[in-house]
């Protein structure tokens, strides 16, 4: 089977290539841990969204929490995308990358007054509001600036996205959104508040969704509300159907973006809502398979042989220079991501747990992986373009990785490796 990320991540002979660049050469040149992204893979992931929405009034807002590096934002801004943001910091990044604030939707359930003010001043397209208390506060902040804030309500449609509980967001008991049964009343309230202008409706039911069904269920619930709200004289211009489309990490079979959109459009048309503008907020599906994380094998630690009365032989460990601080997904969600050698060896494979140097037993990248590697070899964790670097931390005082964007045979350093001195910049010793 082809590698996740193919055709932009593939072997040419014994060498793993990211687009036109050999992974082992990138590791040599820039050092590891190293995130490598293919610009062409990102644009290829965007294309089916754009194609399926052609001829409709629409905006694709890249959910930048998936990967918020400036050059990634620049790539999507140049391709016409807006951005889905969840903090003032993300808004600053959009501005720094040359993105258009008029194409930004501001999501998130805990917006501060300062974040609201900044977003109003730069003129974001819409606030996706998640509670009645937030509506009141946004109205007050906007009114104090002499603005009217454009708002959508993020409705919790109470559908099961059938994904990991940590990344399911559309169920009643999740902290996100306004309960479906409170939504009409909340729209009434929004329409009365002086600092607000109702412009849309929004939902986002989860992440790594691999079926179309939950999207259609959520859409139906949303359209029911649109009809009820408009019957009260509050008009809703756009439908924001969120993000959440999954990718293949190992053997998942998510629908293609154009197939998902076609199914949604068919339902929208069948219910007589064709005239509405559409907003989508894809994150993972635009960048996940466009990136890999390169590391180096430091040590191989064989398991102990089975002894009498023991539970069997111990595990073999492949200790690499990449750790949970670089890539949280395995430790945080138990996520399975493919791990391959950057140069394949024609040698028998051994089954390893691939682990990092961080002092936590939860610091593993992959369990029971068959690899033929030796110390000094480079490995690649695949599908690492989403929720990789953007979730990286400095735990164990590990500087964050460098990042490279490749385009054909050209590789550009888009983020320098952090230095240890940068890690304690802004810290102060006590006066003696
Ligand atoms: C995280 C998030 C997204 C993107 O989710 P993906 O699974 O990465 O596509 C979109 N909208 C909102 C509100 C989010 O929180």
PDB file of C-alpha atoms and ligand atoms in Angstrom, residues 63 65-66 84 86 107-108 128 130 154 169 176 202-204 206-209 242-245 281-285 386-387, ligand 1:
ATOM      1  CA  UNK A  63      -8.190  26.169  10.829  1.00  0.00           C
ATOM      2  CA  UNK A  65      -4.390  25.664  15.045  1.00  0.00           C
ATOM      3  CA  UNK A  66      -3.515  22.549  13.026  1.00  0.00           C
ATOM      4  CA  UNK A  84     -10.340  30.024  11.406  1.00  0.00           C
ATOM      5  CA  UNK A  86      -9.105  30.500  18.216  1.00  0.00           C
ATOM      6  CA  UNK A 107     -13.904  30.581  16.976  1.00  0.00           C
ATOM      7  CA  UNK A 108     -13.293  29.459  20.541  1.00  0.00           C
ATOM      8  CA  UNK A 128     -18.407  32.330  16.169  1.00  0.00           C
ATOM      9  CA  UNK A 130     -20.259  29.810  21.930  1.00  0.00           C
ATOM     10  CA  UNK A 154     -21.816  27.959  17.189  1.00  0.00           C
ATOM     11  CA  UNK A 169     -16.953  18.301  20.012  1.00  0.00           C
ATOM     12  CA  UNK A 176     -18.441  23.556  22.959  1.00  0.00           C
ATOM     13  CA  UNK A 202     -21.861  27.585  12.716  1.00  0.00           C
ATOM     14  CA  UNK A 203     -21.088  24.097  13.905  1.00  0.00           C
ATOM     15  CA  UNK A 204     -17.983  21.966  14.237  1.00  0.00           C
ATOM     16  CA  UNK A 206     -15.166  16.999  15.895  1.00  0.00           C
ATOM     17  CA  UNK A 207     -11.922  16.055  14.255  1.00  0.00           C
ATOM     18  CA  UNK A 208     -10.506  13.110  12.301  1.00  0.00           C
ATOM     19  CA  UNK A 209     -14.034  12.277  11.101  1.00  0.00           C
ATOM     20  CA  UNK A 242     -16.749  23.656  10.465  1.00  0.00           C
ATOM     21  CA  UNK A 243     -13.840  21.360   9.762  1.00  0.00           C
ATOM     22  CA  UNK A 244     -12.970  17.932  11.028  1.00  0.00           C
ATOM     23  CA  UNK A 245     -12.469  15.823   7.920  1.00  0.00           C
ATOM     24  CA  UNK A 281     -12.963  25.369   8.479  1.00  0.00           C
ATOM     25  CA  UNK A 282     -10.689  22.491   7.468  1.00  0.00           C
ATOM     26  CA  UNK A 283      -7.459  22.074   9.410  1.00  0.00           C
ATOM     27  CA  UNK A 284      -5.997  18.589   9.536  1.00  0.00           C
ATOM     28  CA  UNK A 285      -7.181  17.587   6.061  1.00  0.00           C
ATOM     29  CA  UNK A 386      -1.248  18.727  11.566  1.00  0.00           C
ATOM     30  CA  UNK A 387      -1.228  19.132  15.352  1.00  0.00           C
TER      31      UNK A 387
HETATM   32  C1  LIG B   1     -10.000  22.509  15.390  1.00  0.00           C
HETATM   33  C2  LIG B   1     -11.120  23.189  14.715  1.00  0.00           C
HETATM   34  C3  LIG B   1     -11.295  23.069  13.340  1.00  0.00           C
HETATM   35  C4  LIG B   1     -10.429  22.202  12.472  1.00  0.00           C
HETATM   36  O1  LIG B   1     -10.542  20.857  12.777  1.00  0.00           O
HETATM   37  P1  LIG B   1      -9.758  19.779  11.869  1.00  0.00           P
HETATM   38  O2  LIG B   1     -10.146  18.489  12.450  1.00  0.00           O
HETATM   39  O3  LIG B   1      -8.312  20.063  12.017  1.00  0.00           O
HETATM   40  O4  LIG B   1     -10.224  19.968  10.473  1.00  0.00           O
HETATM   41  C5  LIG B   1     -12.317  23.776  12.745  1.00  0.00           C
HETATM   42  N1  LIG B   1     -13.150  24.561  13.481  1.00  0.00           N
HETATM   43  C6  LIG B   1     -13.011  24.684  14.806  1.00  0.00           C
HETATM   44  C7  LIG B   1     -13.949  25.546  15.551  1.00  0.00           C
HETATM   45  C8  LIG B   1     -12.007  23.999  15.472  1.00  0.00           C
HETATM   46  O5  LIG B   1     -11.890  24.116  16.798  1.00  0.00           O
END
